[in-house]
Amino acid sequence: MKIAIMQPYFFPYIGQFQLIQAVDRFILCDDVQYIRHGWINRNRILKQGDGFQYMIVPVSKHRSNEPIRNIRAVEGPVWKQTIIRQLDYYRKKAPYFEKVRELVCRCFSWEETSIARINGHYLQAVCDYIDLPFRLEVSSELNLDYSDIQTTSDWALHMCEQLGASAYFNPPGGTVLYEKEDFNRYDIELHFVKPSFREYDQRNQQAFTPGLSIIDVMMYNSPATIRDMLNDYQLI
């Protein structure tokens, strides 16, 4: 069984959806520590002129070592309204603006403050839109035992062992964190999914900006095209 384990990111980039397609089970890990200025409560879309801007979900005050499962988004409609206004950049430029804006509005109509649940719900909504098979699983609901974890690199290995994985798939950034020999000792293959960002026409931008939120990809591409783009990666 092929498994990928990722933190719950906010409308993540296309590489996360390539991981979902590549594996049998995709686990959102909300048991690890929340890190500020990461991708849990923000992501990037295009802005007027050139370059990108951040979409941000403000979170409530919390301890510095709080796990993601305990992080709460600020209540109220203000941040949602702000993001919807930011999407207006695409109104006259993107062929799928209306459909994607409607999708985001539907996501925002769901009343929830847990950032992990919010991101899981949005991830499911995007997968449904592009017709990518996906079943949401969250680590804090799987009764996993973390008592043997000593280092950051232990998390994925011990989770894979308990979940019965035969292979673990990770983004290429994991090459500095994980060693294939460590996984081989547990009869688990280690693979890295390296995205190849297919360029598409980001209207009125001076140069193509890769790695933006999946929202940008959906604005300019049909679900069928996006599903084809999910195959643009190298397995290393």
CSV table of N, CA and C in Angstrom, one decimal, residues 56-190:
chain,number,residue,atom,x,y,z
A,56,ILE,N,-4.6,34.8,3.3
A,56,ILE,CA,-4.3,34.4,4.6
A,56,ILE,C,-5.5,34.2,5.5
A,57,VAL,N,-5.5,33.1,6.2
A,57,VAL,CA,-6.5,32.8,7.2
A,57,VAL,C,-5.9,33.1,8.6
A,58,PRO,N,-6.4,34.2,9.2
A,58,PRO,CA,-5.8,34.6,10.5
A,58,PRO,C,-6.2,33.5,11.6
A,59,VAL,N,-5.3,33.2,12.4
A,59,VAL,CA,-5.5,32.2,13.5
A,59,VAL,C,-5.5,32.8,14.8
A,60,SER,N,-6.2,32.2,15.8
A,60,SER,CA,-6.3,32.7,17.1
A,60,SER,C,-5.0,32.5,17.9
A,61,LYS,N,-4.8,33.2,18.9
A,61,LYS,CA,-3.6,33.1,19.7
A,61,LYS,C,-3.5,31.7,20.3
A,62,HIS,N,-2.2,31.2,20.3
A,62,HIS,CA,-2.0,29.8,20.8
A,62,HIS,C,-0.5,29.8,21.3
A,63,ARG,N,-0.2,28.7,22.0
A,63,ARG,CA,1.1,28.5,22.4
A,63,ARG,C,2.1,28.2,21.2
A,64,SER,N,3.3,28.5,21.4
A,64,SER,CA,4.3,28.3,20.3
A,64,SER,C,4.5,26.8,19.9
A,65,ASN,N,4.2,25.9,20.8
A,65,ASN,CA,4.4,24.5,20.5
A,65,ASN,C,3.1,23.7,20.3
A,66,GLU,N,2.1,24.5,19.9
A,66,GLU,CA,0.7,23.9,19.8
A,66,GLU,C,0.7,23.0,18.5
A,67,PRO,N,0.1,21.8,18.6
A,67,PRO,CA,-0.1,21.0,17.4
A,67,PRO,C,-1.1,21.6,16.5
A,68,ILE,N,-1.1,21.2,15.2
A,68,ILE,CA,-2.0,21.8,14.2
A,68,ILE,C,-3.4,21.5,14.6
A,69,ARG,N,-3.7,20.4,15.2
A,69,ARG,CA,-5.1,20.0,15.5
A,69,ARG,C,-5.8,21.0,16.5
A,70,ASN,N,-5.0,21.7,17.2
A,70,ASN,CA,-5.5,22.7,18.2
A,70,ASN,C,-5.6,24.1,17.7
A,71,ILE,N,-5.1,24.3,16.5
A,71,ILE,CA,-5.1,25.7,15.9
A,71,ILE,C,-6.5,26.0,15.4
A,72,ARG,N,-7.0,27.2,15.7
A,72,ARG,CA,-8.3,27.7,15.3
A,72,ARG,C,-8.2,28.9,14.4
A,73,ALA,N,-9.0,29.0,13.4
A,73,ALA,CA,-9.1,30.2,12.6
A,73,ALA,C,-9.9,31.2,13.3
A,74,VAL,N,-9.6,32.5,13.1
A,74,VAL,CA,-10.4,33.6,13.7
A,74,VAL,C,-11.8,33.5,13.2
A,75,GLU,N,-12.7,33.6,14.1
A,75,GLU,CA,-14.2,33.4,13.7
A,75,GLU,C,-14.6,34.7,13.0
A,76,GLY,N,-15.7,34.6,12.2
A,76,GLY,CA,-16.2,35.7,11.5
A,76,GLY,C,-15.9,35.7,10.0
A,77,PRO,N,-16.7,36.5,9.2
A,77,PRO,CA,-16.6,36.4,7.8
A,77,PRO,C,-15.5,37.3,7.2
A,78,VAL,N,-14.7,38.1,8.0
A,78,VAL,CA,-13.9,39.1,7.4
A,78,VAL,C,-12.8,38.5,6.5
A,79,TRP,N,-12.1,37.5,7.0
A,79,TRP,CA,-11.0,37.0,6.2
A,79,TRP,C,-11.5,36.3,4.9
A,80,LYS,N,-12.7,35.7,5.0
A,80,LYS,CA,-13.3,35.0,3.9
A,80,LYS,C,-13.6,36.1,2.8
A,81,GLN,N,-14.2,37.2,3.3
A,81,GLN,CA,-14.6,38.3,2.3
A,81,GLN,C,-13.3,38.9,1.7
A,82,THR,N,-12.3,39.0,2.5
A,82,THR,CA,-11.0,39.5,1.9
A,82,THR,C,-10.5,38.7,0.8
A,83,ILE,N,-10.5,37.3,1.0
A,83,ILE,CA,-10.0,36.4,0.0
A,83,ILE,C,-10.8,36.5,-1.3
A,84,ILE,N,-12.1,36.5,-1.1
A,84,ILE,CA,-13.0,36.6,-2.2
A,84,ILE,C,-12.8,37.8,-3.0
A,85,ARG,N,-12.5,39.0,-2.4
A,85,ARG,CA,-12.1,40.2,-3.1
A,85,ARG,C,-10.8,40.0,-3.8
A,86,GLN,N,-9.9,39.3,-3.2
A,86,GLN,CA,-8.6,39.1,-3.9
A,86,GLN,C,-8.8,38.3,-5.2
A,87,LEU,N,-9.7,37.4,-5.2
A,87,LEU,CA,-10.0,36.6,-6.3
A,87,LEU,C,-10.5,37.4,-7.5
A,88,ASP,N,-11.0,38.6,-7.2
A,88,ASP,CA,-11.5,39.4,-8.3
A,88,ASP,C,-10.4,39.8,-9.3
A,89,TYR,N,-9.2,39.7,-9.0
A,89,TYR,CA,-8.1,39.8,-9.9
A,89,TYR,C,-8.4,39.0,-11.2
A,90,TYR,N,-8.9,37.8,-11.0
A,90,TYR,CA,-9.1,36.9,-12.1
A,90,TYR,C,-10.3,37.1,-13.0
A,91,ARG,N,-11.2,38.0,-12.5
A,91,ARG,CA,-12.5,38.1,-13.1
A,91,ARG,C,-12.5,38.3,-14.7
A,92,LYS,N,-11.7,39.2,-15.2
A,92,LYS,CA,-11.7,39.4,-16.6
A,92,LYS,C,-10.5,38.7,-17.3
A,93,LYS,N,-9.8,37.9,-16.6
A,93,LYS,CA,-8.6,37.2,-17.2
A,93,LYS,C,-8.7,35.7,-17.3
A,94,ALA,N,-9.4,35.1,-16.3
A,94,ALA,CA,-9.4,33.6,-16.2
A,94,ALA,C,-10.7,33.0,-16.8
A,95,PRO,N,-10.7,32.1,-17.7
A,95,PRO,CA,-11.9,31.5,-18.3
A,95,PRO,C,-12.8,30.7,-17.3
A,96,TYR,N,-12.2,30.3,-16.2
A,96,TYR,CA,-13.0,29.5,-15.2
A,96,TYR,C,-13.2,30.3,-13.9
A,97,PHE,N,-13.2,31.6,-14.0
A,97,PHE,CA,-13.3,32.4,-12.8
A,97,PHE,C,-14.6,32.1,-12.1
A,98,GLU,N,-15.8,32.2,-12.8
A,98,GLU,CA,-17.1,32.0,-12.1
A,98,GLU,C,-17.2,30.7,-11.4
A,99,LYS,N,-16.7,29.6,-12.0
A,99,LYS,CA,-16.8,28.3,-11.4
A,99,LYS,C,-15.9,28.1,-10.2
A,100,VAL,N,-14.7,28.7,-10.3
A,100,VAL,CA,-13.8,28.6,-9.2
A,100,VAL,C,-14.2,29.5,-8.0
A,101,ARG,N,-14.7,30.7,-8.3
A,101,ARG,CA,-15.2,31.6,-7.3
A,101,ARG,C,-16.4,30.9,-6.6
A,102,GLU,N,-17.2,30.3,-7.3
A,102,GLU,CA,-18.4,29.6,-6.7
A,102,GLU,C,-17.9,28.5,-5.8
A,103,LEU,N,-16.9,27.7,-6.2
A,103,LEU,CA,-16.3,26.7,-5.4
A,103,LEU,C,-15.8,27.2,-4.1
A,104,VAL,N,-15.0,28.3,-4.2
A,104,VAL,CA,-14.4,28.9,-3.0
A,104,VAL,C,-15.5,29.4,-2.1
A,105,CYS,N,-16.5,30.0,-2.6
A,105,CYS,CA,-17.6,30.5,-1.8
A,105,CYS,C,-18.4,29.4,-1.1
A,106,ARG,N,-18.5,28.3,-1.8
A,106,ARG,CA,-19.2,27.1,-1.1
A,106,ARG,C,-18.3,26.6,0.0
A,107,CYS,N,-17.0,26.6,-0.2
A,107,CYS,CA,-16.1,26.1,0.9
A,107,CYS,C,-16.2,27.1,2.1
A,108,PHE,N,-16.3,28.4,1.8
A,108,PHE,CA,-16.3,29.4,2.9
A,108,PHE,C,-17.7,29.4,3.6
A,109,SER,N,-18.7,28.8,3.0
A,109,SER,CA,-20.0,28.8,3.7
A,109,SER,C,-20.0,27.7,4.8
A,110,TRP,N,-19.0,26.8,4.8
A,110,TRP,CA,-19.0,25.8,5.8
A,110,TRP,C,-18.4,26.4,7.1
A,111,GLU,N,-19.2,26.3,8.2
A,111,GLU,CA,-18.8,27.0,9.5
A,111,GLU,C,-18.0,26.0,10.3
A,112,GLU,N,-16.7,26.4,10.4
A,112,GLU,CA,-15.7,25.6,11.1
A,112,GLU,C,-14.6,26.4,11.5
A,113,THR,N,-13.9,26.2,12.7
A,113,THR,CA,-12.8,27.0,13.1
A,113,THR,C,-11.5,26.2,13.1
A,114,SER,N,-11.6,24.9,13.2
A,114,SER,CA,-10.3,24.1,13.2
A,114,SER,C,-9.6,24.2,11.9
A,115,ILE,N,-8.4,24.7,11.9
A,115,ILE,CA,-7.7,24.9,10.6
A,115,ILE,C,-7.5,23.6,9.9
A,116,ALA,N,-7.2,22.5,10.7
A,116,ALA,CA,-7.0,21.2,10.0
A,116,ALA,C,-8.3,20.7,9.3
A,117,ARG,N,-9.4,20.9,10.0
A,117,ARG,CA,-10.7,20.5,9.4
A,117,ARG,C,-11.1,21.4,8.2
A,118,ILE,N,-10.8,22.7,8.3
A,118,ILE,CA,-11.1,23.6,7.2
A,118,ILE,C,-10.3,23.2,6.0
A,119,ASN,N,-9.0,23.0,6.2
A,119,ASN,CA,-8.1,22.6,5.0
A,119,ASN,C,-8.5,21.2,4.4
A,120,GLY,N,-8.9,20.3,5.3
A,120,GLY,CA,-9.3,19.0,4.8
A,120,GLY,C,-10.6,19.1,4.0
A,121,HIS,N,-11.5,19.9,4.5
A,121,HIS,CA,-12.8,20.1,3.8
A,121,HIS,C,-12.5,20.7,2.4
A,122,TYR,N,-11.7,21.7,2.4
A,122,TYR,CA,-11.4,22.4,1.1
A,122,TYR,C,-10.6,21.5,0.1
A,123,LEU,N,-9.7,20.7,0.7
A,123,LEU,CA,-9.0,19.7,-0.2
A,123,LEU,C,-10.0,18.7,-0.8
A,124,GLN,N,-10.9,18.2,0.0
A,124,GLN,CA,-11.9,17.3,-0.6
A,124,GLN,C,-12.7,18.0,-1.7
A,125,ALA,N,-13.1,19.3,-1.4
A,125,ALA,CA,-13.9,20.0,-2.4
A,125,ALA,C,-13.2,20.2,-3.7
A,126,VAL,N,-11.9,20.5,-3.7
A,126,VAL,CA,-11.1,20.6,-4.9
A,126,VAL,C,-11.0,19.3,-5.6
A,127,CYS,N,-10.7,18.2,-4.9
A,127,CYS,CA,-10.6,16.9,-5.5
A,127,CYS,C,-11.9,16.5,-6.2
A,128,ASP,N,-13.1,16.8,-5.6
A,128,ASP,CA,-14.4,16.6,-6.2
A,128,ASP,C,-14.5,17.4,-7.5
A,129,TYR,N,-14.1,18.6,-7.4
A,129,TYR,CA,-14.2,19.5,-8.6
A,129,TYR,C,-13.4,19.0,-9.8
A,130,ILE,N,-12.2,18.5,-9.5
A,130,ILE,CA,-11.4,18.1,-10.7
A,130,ILE,C,-11.5,16.6,-10.9
A,131,ASP,N,-12.4,16.0,-10.2
A,131,ASP,CA,-12.8,14.5,-10.3
A,131,ASP,C,-11.5,13.7,-10.0
A,132,LEU,N,-10.9,14.0,-8.9
A,132,LEU,CA,-9.7,13.2,-8.4
A,132,LEU,C,-10.2,12.3,-7.2
A,133,PRO,N,-10.2,11.0,-7.3
A,133,PRO,CA,-10.6,10.2,-6.2
A,133,PRO,C,-9.8,10.5,-4.9
A,134,PHE,N,-10.5,10.7,-3.9
A,134,PHE,CA,-9.9,11.1,-2.6
A,134,PHE,C,-10.8,10.8,-1.4
A,135,ARG,N,-10.2,10.2,-0.4
A,135,ARG,CA,-10.9,10.0,0.9
A,135,ARG,C,-10.1,10.7,2.0
A,136,LEU,N,-10.7,11.6,2.6
A,136,LEU,CA,-10.1,12.4,3.7
A,136,LEU,C,-9.8,11.6,4.9
A,137,GLU,N,-8.5,11.5,5.3
A,137,GLU,CA,-8.1,10.9,6.5
A,137,GLU,C,-7.2,11.8,7.3
A,138,VAL,N,-7.4,12.0,8.6
A,138,VAL,CA,-6.7,12.9,9.4
A,138,VAL,C,-6.0,12.1,10.5
A,139,SER,N,-4.7,12.4,10.8
A,139,SER,CA,-3.9,11.6,11.7
A,139,SER,C,-4.5,11.5,13.1
A,140,SER,N,-5.0,12.6,13.6
A,140,SER,CA,-5.5,12.7,15.0
A,140,SER,C,-6.7,11.8,15.2
A,141,GLU,N,-7.3,11.3,14.1
A,141,GLU,CA,-8.5,10.4,14.2
A,141,GLU,C,-8.1,9.0,14.0
A,142,LEU,N,-6.8,8.6,13.9
A,142,LEU,CA,-6.4,7.3,13.5
A,142,LEU,C,-5.8,6.5,14.7
A,143,ASN,N,-5.8,7.1,15.9
A,143,ASN,CA,-5.3,6.4,17.1
A,143,ASN,C,-3.9,5.9,16.9
A,144,LEU,N,-3.0,6.7,16.4
A,144,LEU,CA,-1.6,6.3,16.2
A,144,LEU,C,-0.8,6.5,17.4
A,145,ASP,N,0.2,5.7,17.6
A,145,ASP,CA,1.1,5.7,18.7
A,145,ASP,C,2.4,6.5,18.4
A,146,TYR,N,2.7,7.6,19.0
A,146,TYR,CA,3.9,8.4,18.7
A,146,TYR,C,5.0,8.2,19.8
A,147,SER,N,4.8,7.3,20.7
A,147,SER,CA,5.7,7.2,21.8
A,147,SER,C,7.2,6.9,21.4
A,148,ASP,N,7.4,6.3,20.3
A,148,ASP,CA,8.8,6.0,19.9
A,148,ASP,C,9.4,7.1,19.0
A,149,ILE,N,8.7,8.2,18.8
A,149,ILE,CA,9.3,9.2,17.9
A,149,ILE,C,10.3,10.1,18.7
A,150,GLN,N,11.5,10.2,18.2
A,150,GLN,CA,12.5,10.9,18.8
A,150,GLN,C,13.0,12.1,18.0
A,151,THR,N,13.0,12.0,16.6
A,151,THR,CA,13.4,13.0,15.8
A,151,THR,C,12.3,13.4,14.8
A,152,THR,N,12.5,14.5,14.1
A,152,THR,CA,11.5,14.9,13.1
A,152,THR,C,11.3,13.9,12.0
A,153,SER,N,12.3,13.2,11.6
A,153,SER,CA,12.2,12.2,10.5
A,153,SER,C,11.5,11.0,10.9
A,154,ASP,N,11.3,10.8,12.2
A,154,ASP,CA,10.7,9.6,12.7
A,154,ASP,C,9.2,9.6,12.5
A,155,TRP,N,8.6,10.7,12.3
A,155,TRP,CA,7.1,10.8,12.2
A,155,TRP,C,6.6,10.0,11.1
A,156,ALA,N,7.1,10.2,9.9
A,156,ALA,CA,6.5,9.5,8.7
A,156,ALA,C,6.8,8.0,8.8
A,157,LEU,N,8.0,7.7,9.2
A,157,LEU,CA,8.4,6.3,9.3
A,157,LEU,C,7.5,5.5,10.2
A,158,HIS,N,7.3,6.0,11.5
A,158,HIS,CA,6.5,5.3,12.4
A,158,HIS,C,5.0,5.3,12.1
A,159,MET,N,4.5,6.3,11.4
A,159,MET,CA,3.2,6.4,10.9
A,159,MET,C,3.0,5.3,9.8
A,160,CYS,N,3.9,5.3,8.9
A,160,CYS,CA,3.8,4.3,7.8
A,160,CYS,C,3.8,2.9,8.3
A,161,GLU,N,4.7,2.6,9.3
A,161,GLU,CA,4.7,1.3,9.9
A,161,GLU,C,3.4,0.9,10.5
A,162,GLN,N,2.8,1.8,11.2
A,162,GLN,CA,1.5,1.4,11.9
A,162,GLN,C,0.3,1.3,10.9
A,163,LEU,N,0.5,2.1,9.8
A,163,LEU,CA,-0.6,2.0,8.8
A,163,LEU,C,-0.4,0.9,7.8
A,164,GLY,N,0.6,0.1,7.9
A,164,GLY,CA,0.9,-1.0,7.0
A,164,GLY,C,1.3,-0.6,5.6
A,165,ALA,N,2.1,0.5,5.5
A,165,ALA,CA,2.5,0.9,4.2
A,165,ALA,C,3.6,0.0,3.6
A,166,SER,N,3.6,-0.2,2.3
A,166,SER,CA,4.7,-0.8,1.6
A,166,SER,C,5.6,0.2,0.9
A,167,ALA,N,5.0,1.4,0.8
A,167,ALA,CA,5.8,2.5,0.1
A,167,ALA,C,5.3,3.9,0.7
A,168,TYR,N,6.3,4.8,0.9
A,168,TYR,CA,6.0,6.1,1.3
A,168,TYR,C,6.4,7.1,0.3
A,169,PHE,N,5.5,8.0,-0.1
A,169,PHE,CA,5.7,9.0,-1.1
A,169,PHE,C,5.7,10.4,-0.5
A,170,ASN,N,6.7,11.2,-0.9
A,170,ASN,CA,7.0,12.5,-0.3
A,170,ASN,C,7.4,13.5,-1.3
A,171,PRO,N,7.2,14.8,-1.1
A,171,PRO,CA,7.7,15.8,-2.0
A,171,PRO,C,9.2,15.8,-2.0
A,172,PRO,N,9.9,16.4,-3.0
A,172,PRO,CA,11.3,16.3,-3.1
A,172,PRO,C,12.1,17.0,-1.9
A,173,GLY,N,11.4,17.9,-1.2
A,173,GLY,CA,12.0,18.5,-0.1
A,173,GLY,C,12.4,17.5,1.0
A,174,GLY,N,11.7,16.3,1.0
A,174,GLY,CA,12.0,15.3,2.0
A,174,GLY,C,13.4,14.6,1.8
A,175,THR,N,14.0,14.9,0.6
A,175,THR,CA,15.3,14.2,0.4
A,175,THR,C,16.4,14.6,1.4
A,176,VAL,N,16.2,15.8,2.1
A,176,VAL,CA,17.2,16.2,3.1
A,176,VAL,C,16.8,15.7,4.5
A,177,LEU,N,15.6,15.1,4.6
A,177,LEU,CA,15.1,14.6,5.9
A,177,LEU,C,15.0,13.1,6.0
A,178,TYR,N,14.8,12.4,4.9
A,178,TYR,CA,14.6,11.0,5.0
A,178,TYR,C,15.7,10.2,4.3
A,179,GLU,N,16.0,9.0,4.8
A,179,GLU,CA,17.0,8.2,4.2
A,179,GLU,C,16.3,6.9,3.8
A,180,LYS,N,16.6,6.4,2.6
A,180,LYS,CA,15.9,5.2,2.1
A,180,LYS,C,16.3,4.0,3.0
A,181,GLU,N,17.5,4.0,3.5
A,181,GLU,CA,17.9,2.8,4.4
A,181,GLU,C,17.0,2.7,5.6
A,182,ASP,N,16.6,3.8,6.2
A,182,ASP,CA,15.8,3.8,7.4
A,182,ASP,C,14.4,3.1,7.1
A,183,PHE,N,13.9,3.4,5.9
A,183,PHE,CA,12.6,2.9,5.6
A,183,PHE,C,12.8,1.4,5.1
A,184,ASN,N,13.9,1.1,4.5
A,184,ASN,CA,14.1,-0.3,4.1
A,184,ASN,C,14.2,-1.3,5.2
A,185,ARG,N,14.6,-0.8,6.4
A,185,ARG,CA,14.6,-1.7,7.6
A,185,ARG,C,13.3,-2.1,8.0
A,186,TYR,N,12.3,-1.4,7.6
A,186,TYR,CA,10.9,-1.7,7.9
A,186,TYR,C,10.1,-2.2,6.6
A,187,ASP,N,10.9,-2.6,5.6
A,187,ASP,CA,10.4,-3.1,4.3
A,187,ASP,C,9.4,-2.1,3.7
A,188,ILE,N,9.8,-0.8,3.8
A,188,ILE,CA,9.0,0.2,3.2
A,188,ILE,C,9.9,1.0,2.2
A,189,GLU,N,9.4,1.1,0.9
A,189,GLU,CA,10.1,1.8,-0.1
A,189,GLU,C,9.8,3.3,0.1
A,190,LEU,N,10.9,4.1,-0.2
A,190,LEU,CA,10.8,5.5,-0.1
A,190,LEU,C,10.9,6.1,-1.5
